[in-house]
PDB file of C-alpha atoms and ligand atoms in Angstrom:
ATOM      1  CA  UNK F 121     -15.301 135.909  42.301  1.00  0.00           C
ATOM      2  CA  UNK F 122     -16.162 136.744  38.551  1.00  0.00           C
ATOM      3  CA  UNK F 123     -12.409 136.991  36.295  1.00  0.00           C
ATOM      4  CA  UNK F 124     -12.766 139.462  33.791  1.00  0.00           C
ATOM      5  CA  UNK F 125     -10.463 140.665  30.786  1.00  0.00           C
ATOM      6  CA  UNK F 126      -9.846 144.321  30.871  1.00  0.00           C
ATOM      7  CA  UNK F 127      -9.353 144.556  27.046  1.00  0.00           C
ATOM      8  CA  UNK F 128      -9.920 145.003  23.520  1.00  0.00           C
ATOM      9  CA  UNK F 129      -7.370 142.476  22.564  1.00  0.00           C
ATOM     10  CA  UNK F 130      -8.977 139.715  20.616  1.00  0.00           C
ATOM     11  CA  UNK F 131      -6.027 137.204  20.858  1.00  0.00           C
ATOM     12  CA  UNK F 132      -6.260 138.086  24.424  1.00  0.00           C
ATOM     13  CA  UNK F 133      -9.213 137.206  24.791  1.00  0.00           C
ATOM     14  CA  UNK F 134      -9.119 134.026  23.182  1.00  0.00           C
ATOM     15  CA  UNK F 135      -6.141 132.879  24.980  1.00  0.00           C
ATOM     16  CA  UNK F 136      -7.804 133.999  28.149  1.00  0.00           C
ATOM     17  CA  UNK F 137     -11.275 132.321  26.737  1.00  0.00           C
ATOM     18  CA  UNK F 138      -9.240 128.856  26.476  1.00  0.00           C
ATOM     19  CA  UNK F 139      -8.653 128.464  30.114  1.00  0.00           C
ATOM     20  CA  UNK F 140     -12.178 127.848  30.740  1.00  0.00           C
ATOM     21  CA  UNK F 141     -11.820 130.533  33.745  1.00  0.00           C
ATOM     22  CA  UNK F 142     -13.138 134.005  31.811  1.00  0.00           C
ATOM     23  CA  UNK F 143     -16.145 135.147  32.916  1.00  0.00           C
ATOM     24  CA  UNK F 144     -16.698 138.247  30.810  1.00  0.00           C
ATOM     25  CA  UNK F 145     -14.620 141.219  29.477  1.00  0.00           C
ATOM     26  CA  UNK F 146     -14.234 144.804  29.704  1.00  0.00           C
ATOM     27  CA  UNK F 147     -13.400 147.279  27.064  1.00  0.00           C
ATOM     28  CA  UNK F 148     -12.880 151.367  27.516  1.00  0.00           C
ATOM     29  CA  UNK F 149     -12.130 153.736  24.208  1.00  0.00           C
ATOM     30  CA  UNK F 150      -9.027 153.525  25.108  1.00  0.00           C
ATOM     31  CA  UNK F 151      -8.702 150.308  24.523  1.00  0.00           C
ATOM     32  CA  UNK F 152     -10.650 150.055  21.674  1.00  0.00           C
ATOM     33  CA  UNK F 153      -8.436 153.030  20.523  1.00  0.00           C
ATOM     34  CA  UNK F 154      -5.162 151.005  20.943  1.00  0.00           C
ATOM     35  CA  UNK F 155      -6.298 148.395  18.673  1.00  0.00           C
ATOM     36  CA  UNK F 156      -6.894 150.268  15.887  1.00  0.00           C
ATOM     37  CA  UNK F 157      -9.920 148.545  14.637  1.00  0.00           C
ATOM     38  CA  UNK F 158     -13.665 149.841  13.642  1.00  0.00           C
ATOM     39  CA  UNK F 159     -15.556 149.411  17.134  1.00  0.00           C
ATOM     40  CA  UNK F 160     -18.998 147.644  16.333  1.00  0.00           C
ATOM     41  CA  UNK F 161     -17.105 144.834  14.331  1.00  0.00           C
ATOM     42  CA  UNK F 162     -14.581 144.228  17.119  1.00  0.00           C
ATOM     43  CA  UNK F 163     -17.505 143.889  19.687  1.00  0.00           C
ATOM     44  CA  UNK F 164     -18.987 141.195  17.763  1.00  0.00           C
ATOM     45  CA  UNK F 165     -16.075 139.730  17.796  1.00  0.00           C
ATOM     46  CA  UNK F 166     -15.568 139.703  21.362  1.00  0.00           C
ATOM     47  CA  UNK F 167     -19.024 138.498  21.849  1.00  0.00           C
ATOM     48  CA  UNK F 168     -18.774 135.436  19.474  1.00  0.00           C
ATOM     49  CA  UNK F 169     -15.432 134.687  22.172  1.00  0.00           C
ATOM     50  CA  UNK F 170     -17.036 134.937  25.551  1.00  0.00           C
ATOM     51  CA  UNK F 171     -20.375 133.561  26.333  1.00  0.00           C
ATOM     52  CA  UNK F 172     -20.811 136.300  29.531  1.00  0.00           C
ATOM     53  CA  UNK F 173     -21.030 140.128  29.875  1.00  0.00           C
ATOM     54  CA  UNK F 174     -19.272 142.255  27.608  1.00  0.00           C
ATOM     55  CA  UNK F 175     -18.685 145.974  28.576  1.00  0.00           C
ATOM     56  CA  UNK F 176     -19.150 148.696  25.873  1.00  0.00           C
ATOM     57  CA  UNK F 177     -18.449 152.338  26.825  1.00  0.00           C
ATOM     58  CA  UNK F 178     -20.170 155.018  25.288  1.00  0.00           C
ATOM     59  CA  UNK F 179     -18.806 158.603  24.686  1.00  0.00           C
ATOM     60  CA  UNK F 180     -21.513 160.563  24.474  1.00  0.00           C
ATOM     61  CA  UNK F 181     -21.731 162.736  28.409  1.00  0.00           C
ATOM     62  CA  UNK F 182     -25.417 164.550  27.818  1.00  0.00           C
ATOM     63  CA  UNK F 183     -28.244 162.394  28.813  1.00  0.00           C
ATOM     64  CA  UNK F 184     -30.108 161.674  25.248  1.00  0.00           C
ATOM     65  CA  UNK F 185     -27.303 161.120  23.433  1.00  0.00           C
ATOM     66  CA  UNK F 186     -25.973 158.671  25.984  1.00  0.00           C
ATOM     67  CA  UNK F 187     -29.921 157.066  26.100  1.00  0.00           C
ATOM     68  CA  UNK F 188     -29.164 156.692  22.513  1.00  0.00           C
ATOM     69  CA  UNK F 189     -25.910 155.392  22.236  1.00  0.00           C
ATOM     70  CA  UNK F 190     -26.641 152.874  24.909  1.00  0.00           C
ATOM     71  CA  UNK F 191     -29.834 151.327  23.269  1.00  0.00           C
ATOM     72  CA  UNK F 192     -27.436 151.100  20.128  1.00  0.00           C
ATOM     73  CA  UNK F 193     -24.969 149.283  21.862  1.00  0.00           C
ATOM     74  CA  UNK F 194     -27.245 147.175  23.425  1.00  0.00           C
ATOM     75  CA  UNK F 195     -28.735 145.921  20.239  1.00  0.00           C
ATOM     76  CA  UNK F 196     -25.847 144.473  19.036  1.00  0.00           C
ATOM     77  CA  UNK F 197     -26.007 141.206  21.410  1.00  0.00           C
ATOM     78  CA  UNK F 198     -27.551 140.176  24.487  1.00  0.00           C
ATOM     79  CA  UNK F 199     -24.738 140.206  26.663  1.00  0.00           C
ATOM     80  CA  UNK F 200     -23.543 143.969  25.914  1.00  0.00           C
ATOM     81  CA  UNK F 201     -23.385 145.705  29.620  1.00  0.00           C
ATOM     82  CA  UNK F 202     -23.463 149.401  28.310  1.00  0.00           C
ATOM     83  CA  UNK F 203     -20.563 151.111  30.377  1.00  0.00           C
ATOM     84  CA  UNK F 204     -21.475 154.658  31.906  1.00  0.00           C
ATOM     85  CA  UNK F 205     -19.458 157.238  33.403  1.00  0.00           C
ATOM     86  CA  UNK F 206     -20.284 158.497  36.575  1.00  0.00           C
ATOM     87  CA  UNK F 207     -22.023 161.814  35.859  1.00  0.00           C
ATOM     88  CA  UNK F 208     -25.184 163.457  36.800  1.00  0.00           C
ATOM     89  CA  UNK F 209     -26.132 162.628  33.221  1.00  0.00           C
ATOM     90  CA  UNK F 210     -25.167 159.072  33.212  1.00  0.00           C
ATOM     91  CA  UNK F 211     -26.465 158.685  36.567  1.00  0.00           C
ATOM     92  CA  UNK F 212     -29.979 159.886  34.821  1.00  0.00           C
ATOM     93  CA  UNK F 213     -29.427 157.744  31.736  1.00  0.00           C
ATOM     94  CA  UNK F 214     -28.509 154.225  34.015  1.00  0.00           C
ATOM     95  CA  UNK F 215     -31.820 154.957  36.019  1.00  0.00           C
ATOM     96  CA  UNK F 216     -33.907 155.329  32.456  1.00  0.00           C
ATOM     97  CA  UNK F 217     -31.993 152.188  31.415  1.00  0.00           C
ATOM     98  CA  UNK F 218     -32.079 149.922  33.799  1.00  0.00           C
ATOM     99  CA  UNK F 219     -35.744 150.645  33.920  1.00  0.00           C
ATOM    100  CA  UNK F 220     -35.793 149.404  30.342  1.00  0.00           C
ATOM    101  CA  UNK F 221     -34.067 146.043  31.211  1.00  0.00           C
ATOM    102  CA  UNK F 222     -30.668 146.997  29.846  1.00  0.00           C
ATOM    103  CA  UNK F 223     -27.634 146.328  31.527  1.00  0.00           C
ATOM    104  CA  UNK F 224     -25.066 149.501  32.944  1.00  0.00           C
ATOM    105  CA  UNK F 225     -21.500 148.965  34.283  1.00  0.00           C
ATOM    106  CA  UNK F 226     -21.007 152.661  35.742  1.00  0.00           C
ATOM    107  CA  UNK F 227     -17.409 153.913  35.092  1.00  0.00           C
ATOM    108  CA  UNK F 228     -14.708 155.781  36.600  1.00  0.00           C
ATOM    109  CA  UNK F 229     -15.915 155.719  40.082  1.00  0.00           C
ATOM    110  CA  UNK F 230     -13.434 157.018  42.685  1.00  0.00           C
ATOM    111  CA  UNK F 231     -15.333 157.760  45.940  1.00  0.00           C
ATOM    112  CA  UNK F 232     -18.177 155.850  47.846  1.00  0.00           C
ATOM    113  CA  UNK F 233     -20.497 158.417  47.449  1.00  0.00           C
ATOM    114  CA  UNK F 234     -20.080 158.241  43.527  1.00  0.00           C
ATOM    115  CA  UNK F 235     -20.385 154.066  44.321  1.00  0.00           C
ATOM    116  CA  UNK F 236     -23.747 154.900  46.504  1.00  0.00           C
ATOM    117  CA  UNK F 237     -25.280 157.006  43.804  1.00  0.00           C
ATOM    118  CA  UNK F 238     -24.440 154.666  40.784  1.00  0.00           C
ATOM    119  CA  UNK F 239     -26.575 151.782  42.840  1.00  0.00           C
ATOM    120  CA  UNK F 240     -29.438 153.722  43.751  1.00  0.00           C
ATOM    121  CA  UNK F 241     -29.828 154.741  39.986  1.00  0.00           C
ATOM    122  CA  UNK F 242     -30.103 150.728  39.306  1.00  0.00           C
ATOM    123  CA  UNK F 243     -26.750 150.417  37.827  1.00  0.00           C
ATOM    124  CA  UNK F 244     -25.948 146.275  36.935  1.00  0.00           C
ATOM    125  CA  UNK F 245     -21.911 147.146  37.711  1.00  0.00           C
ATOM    126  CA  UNK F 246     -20.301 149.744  39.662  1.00  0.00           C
ATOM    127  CA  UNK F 247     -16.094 150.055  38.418  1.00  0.00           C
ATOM    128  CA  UNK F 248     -13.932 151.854  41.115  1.00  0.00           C
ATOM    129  CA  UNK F 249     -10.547 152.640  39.579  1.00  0.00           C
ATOM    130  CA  UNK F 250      -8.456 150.966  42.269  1.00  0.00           C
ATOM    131  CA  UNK F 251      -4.948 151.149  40.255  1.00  0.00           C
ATOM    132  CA  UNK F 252      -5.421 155.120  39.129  1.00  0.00           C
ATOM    133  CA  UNK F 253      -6.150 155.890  43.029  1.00  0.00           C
ATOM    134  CA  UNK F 254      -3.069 154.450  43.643  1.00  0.00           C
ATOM    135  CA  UNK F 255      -1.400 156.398  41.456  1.00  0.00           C
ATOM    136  CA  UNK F 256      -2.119 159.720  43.243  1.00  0.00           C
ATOM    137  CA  UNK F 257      -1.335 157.925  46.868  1.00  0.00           C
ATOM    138  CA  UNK F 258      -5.291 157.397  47.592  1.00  0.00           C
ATOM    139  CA  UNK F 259      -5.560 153.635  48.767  1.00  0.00           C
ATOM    140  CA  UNK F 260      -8.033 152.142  46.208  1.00  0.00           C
ATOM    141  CA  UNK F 261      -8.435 148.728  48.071  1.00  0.00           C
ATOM    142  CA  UNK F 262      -9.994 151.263  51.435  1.00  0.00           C
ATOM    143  CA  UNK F 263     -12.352 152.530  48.364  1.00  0.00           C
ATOM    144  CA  UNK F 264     -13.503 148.775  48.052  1.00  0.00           C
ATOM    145  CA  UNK F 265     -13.959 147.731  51.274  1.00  0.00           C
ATOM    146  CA  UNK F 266     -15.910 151.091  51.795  1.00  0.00           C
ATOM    147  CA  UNK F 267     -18.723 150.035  48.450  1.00  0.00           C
ATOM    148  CA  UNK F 268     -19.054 146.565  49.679  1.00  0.00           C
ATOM    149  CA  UNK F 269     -19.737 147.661  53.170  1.00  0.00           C
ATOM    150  CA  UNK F 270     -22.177 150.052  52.364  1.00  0.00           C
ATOM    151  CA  UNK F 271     -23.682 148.023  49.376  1.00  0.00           C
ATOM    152  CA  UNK F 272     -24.291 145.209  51.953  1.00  0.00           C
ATOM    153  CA  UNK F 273     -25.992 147.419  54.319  1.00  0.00           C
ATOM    154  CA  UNK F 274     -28.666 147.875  52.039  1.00  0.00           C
ATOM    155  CA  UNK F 275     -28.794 144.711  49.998  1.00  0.00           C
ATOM    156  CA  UNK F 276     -28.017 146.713  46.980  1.00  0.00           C
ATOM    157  CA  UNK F 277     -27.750 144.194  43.917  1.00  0.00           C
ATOM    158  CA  UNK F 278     -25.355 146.463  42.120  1.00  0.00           C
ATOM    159  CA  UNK F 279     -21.931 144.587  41.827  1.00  0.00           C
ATOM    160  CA  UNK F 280     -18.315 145.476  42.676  1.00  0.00           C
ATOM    161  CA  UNK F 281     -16.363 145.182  39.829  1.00  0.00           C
ATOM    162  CA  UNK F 282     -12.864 145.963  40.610  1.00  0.00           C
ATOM    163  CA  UNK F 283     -11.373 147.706  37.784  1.00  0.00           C
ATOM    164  CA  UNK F 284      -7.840 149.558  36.872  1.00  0.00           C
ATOM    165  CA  UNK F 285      -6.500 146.373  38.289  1.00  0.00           C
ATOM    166  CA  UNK F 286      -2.397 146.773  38.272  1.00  0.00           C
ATOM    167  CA  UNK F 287      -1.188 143.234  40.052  1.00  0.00           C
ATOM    168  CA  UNK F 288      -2.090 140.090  41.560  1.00  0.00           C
ATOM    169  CA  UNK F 289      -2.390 141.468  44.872  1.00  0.00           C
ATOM    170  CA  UNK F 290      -5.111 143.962  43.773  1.00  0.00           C
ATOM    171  CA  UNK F 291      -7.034 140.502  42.478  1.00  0.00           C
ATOM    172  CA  UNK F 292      -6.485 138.970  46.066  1.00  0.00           C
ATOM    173  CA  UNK F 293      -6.877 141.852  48.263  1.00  0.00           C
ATOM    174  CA  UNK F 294     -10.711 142.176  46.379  1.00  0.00           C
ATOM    175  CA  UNK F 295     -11.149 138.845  46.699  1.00  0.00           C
ATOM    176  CA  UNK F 296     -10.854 138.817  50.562  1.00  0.00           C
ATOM    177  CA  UNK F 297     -13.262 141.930  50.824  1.00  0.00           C
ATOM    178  CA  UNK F 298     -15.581 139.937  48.483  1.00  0.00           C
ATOM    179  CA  UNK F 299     -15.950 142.224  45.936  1.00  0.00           C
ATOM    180  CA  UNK F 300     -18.532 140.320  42.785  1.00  0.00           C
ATOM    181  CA  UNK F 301     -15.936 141.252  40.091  1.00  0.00           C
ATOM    182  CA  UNK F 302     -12.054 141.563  39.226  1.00  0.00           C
ATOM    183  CA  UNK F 303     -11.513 143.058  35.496  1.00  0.00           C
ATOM    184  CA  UNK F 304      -8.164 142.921  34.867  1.00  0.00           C
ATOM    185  CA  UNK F 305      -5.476 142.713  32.293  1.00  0.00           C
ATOM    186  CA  UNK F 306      -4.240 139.457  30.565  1.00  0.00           C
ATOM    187  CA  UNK F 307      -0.414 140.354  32.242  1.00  0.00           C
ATOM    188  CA  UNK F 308      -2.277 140.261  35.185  1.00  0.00           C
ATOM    189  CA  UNK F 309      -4.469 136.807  34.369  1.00  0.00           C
ATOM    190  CA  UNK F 310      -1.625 135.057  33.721  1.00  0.00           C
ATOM    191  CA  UNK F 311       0.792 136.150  36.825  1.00  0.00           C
ATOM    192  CA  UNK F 312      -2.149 135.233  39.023  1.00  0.00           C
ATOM    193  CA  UNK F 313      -1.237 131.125  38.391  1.00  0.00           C
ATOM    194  CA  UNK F 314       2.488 131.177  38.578  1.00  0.00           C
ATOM    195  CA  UNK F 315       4.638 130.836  41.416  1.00  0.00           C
ATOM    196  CA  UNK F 316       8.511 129.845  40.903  1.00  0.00           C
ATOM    197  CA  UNK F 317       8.365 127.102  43.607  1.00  0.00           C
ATOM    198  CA  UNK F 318       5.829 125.529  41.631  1.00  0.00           C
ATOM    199  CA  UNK F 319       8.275 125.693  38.843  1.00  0.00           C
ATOM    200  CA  UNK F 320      11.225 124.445  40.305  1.00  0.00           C
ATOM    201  CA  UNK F 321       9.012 121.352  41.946  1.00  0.00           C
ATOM    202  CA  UNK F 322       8.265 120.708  38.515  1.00  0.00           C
ATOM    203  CA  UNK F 323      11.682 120.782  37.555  1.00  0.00           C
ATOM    204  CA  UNK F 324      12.734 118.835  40.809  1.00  0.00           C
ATOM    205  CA  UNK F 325      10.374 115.705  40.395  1.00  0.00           C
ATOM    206  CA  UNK F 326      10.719 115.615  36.564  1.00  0.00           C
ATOM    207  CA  UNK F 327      14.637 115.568  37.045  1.00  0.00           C
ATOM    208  CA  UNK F 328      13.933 112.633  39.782  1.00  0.00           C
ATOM    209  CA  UNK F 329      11.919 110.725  37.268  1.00  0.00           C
ATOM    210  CA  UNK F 330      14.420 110.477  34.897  1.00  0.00           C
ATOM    211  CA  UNK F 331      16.875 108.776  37.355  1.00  0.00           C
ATOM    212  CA  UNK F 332      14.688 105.663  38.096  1.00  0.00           C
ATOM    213  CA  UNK F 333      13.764 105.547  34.513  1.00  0.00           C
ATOM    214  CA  UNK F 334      17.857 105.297  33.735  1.00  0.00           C
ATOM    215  CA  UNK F 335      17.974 102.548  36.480  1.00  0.00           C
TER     216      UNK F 335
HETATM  217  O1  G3P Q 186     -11.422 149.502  32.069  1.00  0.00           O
HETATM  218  C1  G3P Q 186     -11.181 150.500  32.964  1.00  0.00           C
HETATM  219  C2  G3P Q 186      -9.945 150.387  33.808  1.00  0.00           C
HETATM  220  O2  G3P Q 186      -9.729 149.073  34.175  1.00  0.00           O
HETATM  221  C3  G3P Q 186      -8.765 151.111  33.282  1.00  0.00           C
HETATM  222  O3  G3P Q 186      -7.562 150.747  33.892  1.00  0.00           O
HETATM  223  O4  G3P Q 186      -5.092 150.744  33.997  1.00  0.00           O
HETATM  224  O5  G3P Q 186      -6.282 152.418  32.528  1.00  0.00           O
HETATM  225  O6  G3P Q 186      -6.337 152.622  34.999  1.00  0.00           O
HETATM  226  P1  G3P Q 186      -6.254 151.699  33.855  1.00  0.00           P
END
């Protein structure tokens, strides 16, 4: 499974970058939004970090502008994945661009036919918003297992990328249904190594230690 920040955060994404275990990162306007910083510069940024895909979302929701918007975008580095919503005009534009080579994550998927469409149009990504279905009592993980079910049926190459990620479990619970992709936020990253009986073995041997050095 690919790990992928779910941010805008550069310090974030160096920190993340320093494990050696980041795949790739995922931005949204609001993320961008919450940084406060000019968008274009900040994606350079993040693509001087991390050597592996890089979503960038556009904003525009009528097919030309989005066409245009997207080739933008995907001039600024190689390793730009224009994100998409999941509209009948985005649908369009993904099928136009992926015909051109350029790479689509399609965004804010929240049913399986949404997930079906997005892969027929030749979308590189599909991102179900596991977390927000949640939210309204809809179980995102059955969402999921539904895409990679019927994405296996028919070989589709389009990958799961598991997105609105909340906690851990969300991270293990797609990695058992073998979803291709977990985007998720650094809070999340980081409670994904710890465990406080690995702590308090720590603790426990080091505390041993010290007694046969005193002897
Ligand atoms: O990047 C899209 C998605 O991960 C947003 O998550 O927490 O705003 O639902 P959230």
């Amino acid at each position: 499974m690919k790990f992928f920040l779910d941010t805008a955060n550069v310090q974030e994404i160096r920190e993340a970058a320093s494990l050696g275990l980041l795949d790739g990162v995922t931005t949204n306007p609001s993320l961008v939004a919450k940084e406060g910083r000019e968008f274009i510069p900040l994606l350079k940024e993040i693509c001087s970090i991390v050597s592996g895909p890089i979503s960038a979302e556009v904003i525009s929701t009528q097919y030309s502008e989005i066409l245009q918007e997207a080739r933008e975008l995907a001039a600024i580095h190689q390793n730009i994945v224009v994100k998409i919503p999941l509209i009948k005009d985005g649908l369009k534009a993904v099928k136009t661009l992926s015909n051109e080579g350029i790479k689509t994550n399609v965004t804010l998927c929240f049913s399986p036919s949404q997930a079906l469409m997005a892969a027929k149009a030749g979308a590189t990504y599909i991102s179900p918003f596991i977390g927000r279905l949640d939210d309204i009592s809809h179980d995102g993980m059955k969402l999921i297992k539904q895409i990679v079910t019927i994405y296996r049926n028919y070989g589709f190459a389009t990958q799961v990328l598991v997105a609105s990620v909340r906690h851990p479990i969300h991270v293990v619970q797609a990695a058992l249904l073998g979803a291709d992709v977990c985007t998720m936020p650094f809070k999340v990253l980081e409670q994904l190594i710890h465990h406080p009986l690995t702590n308090s073995g720590i603790e426990r041997f080091l505390a041993d230690w010290k007694t046969l050095q005193s002897k």
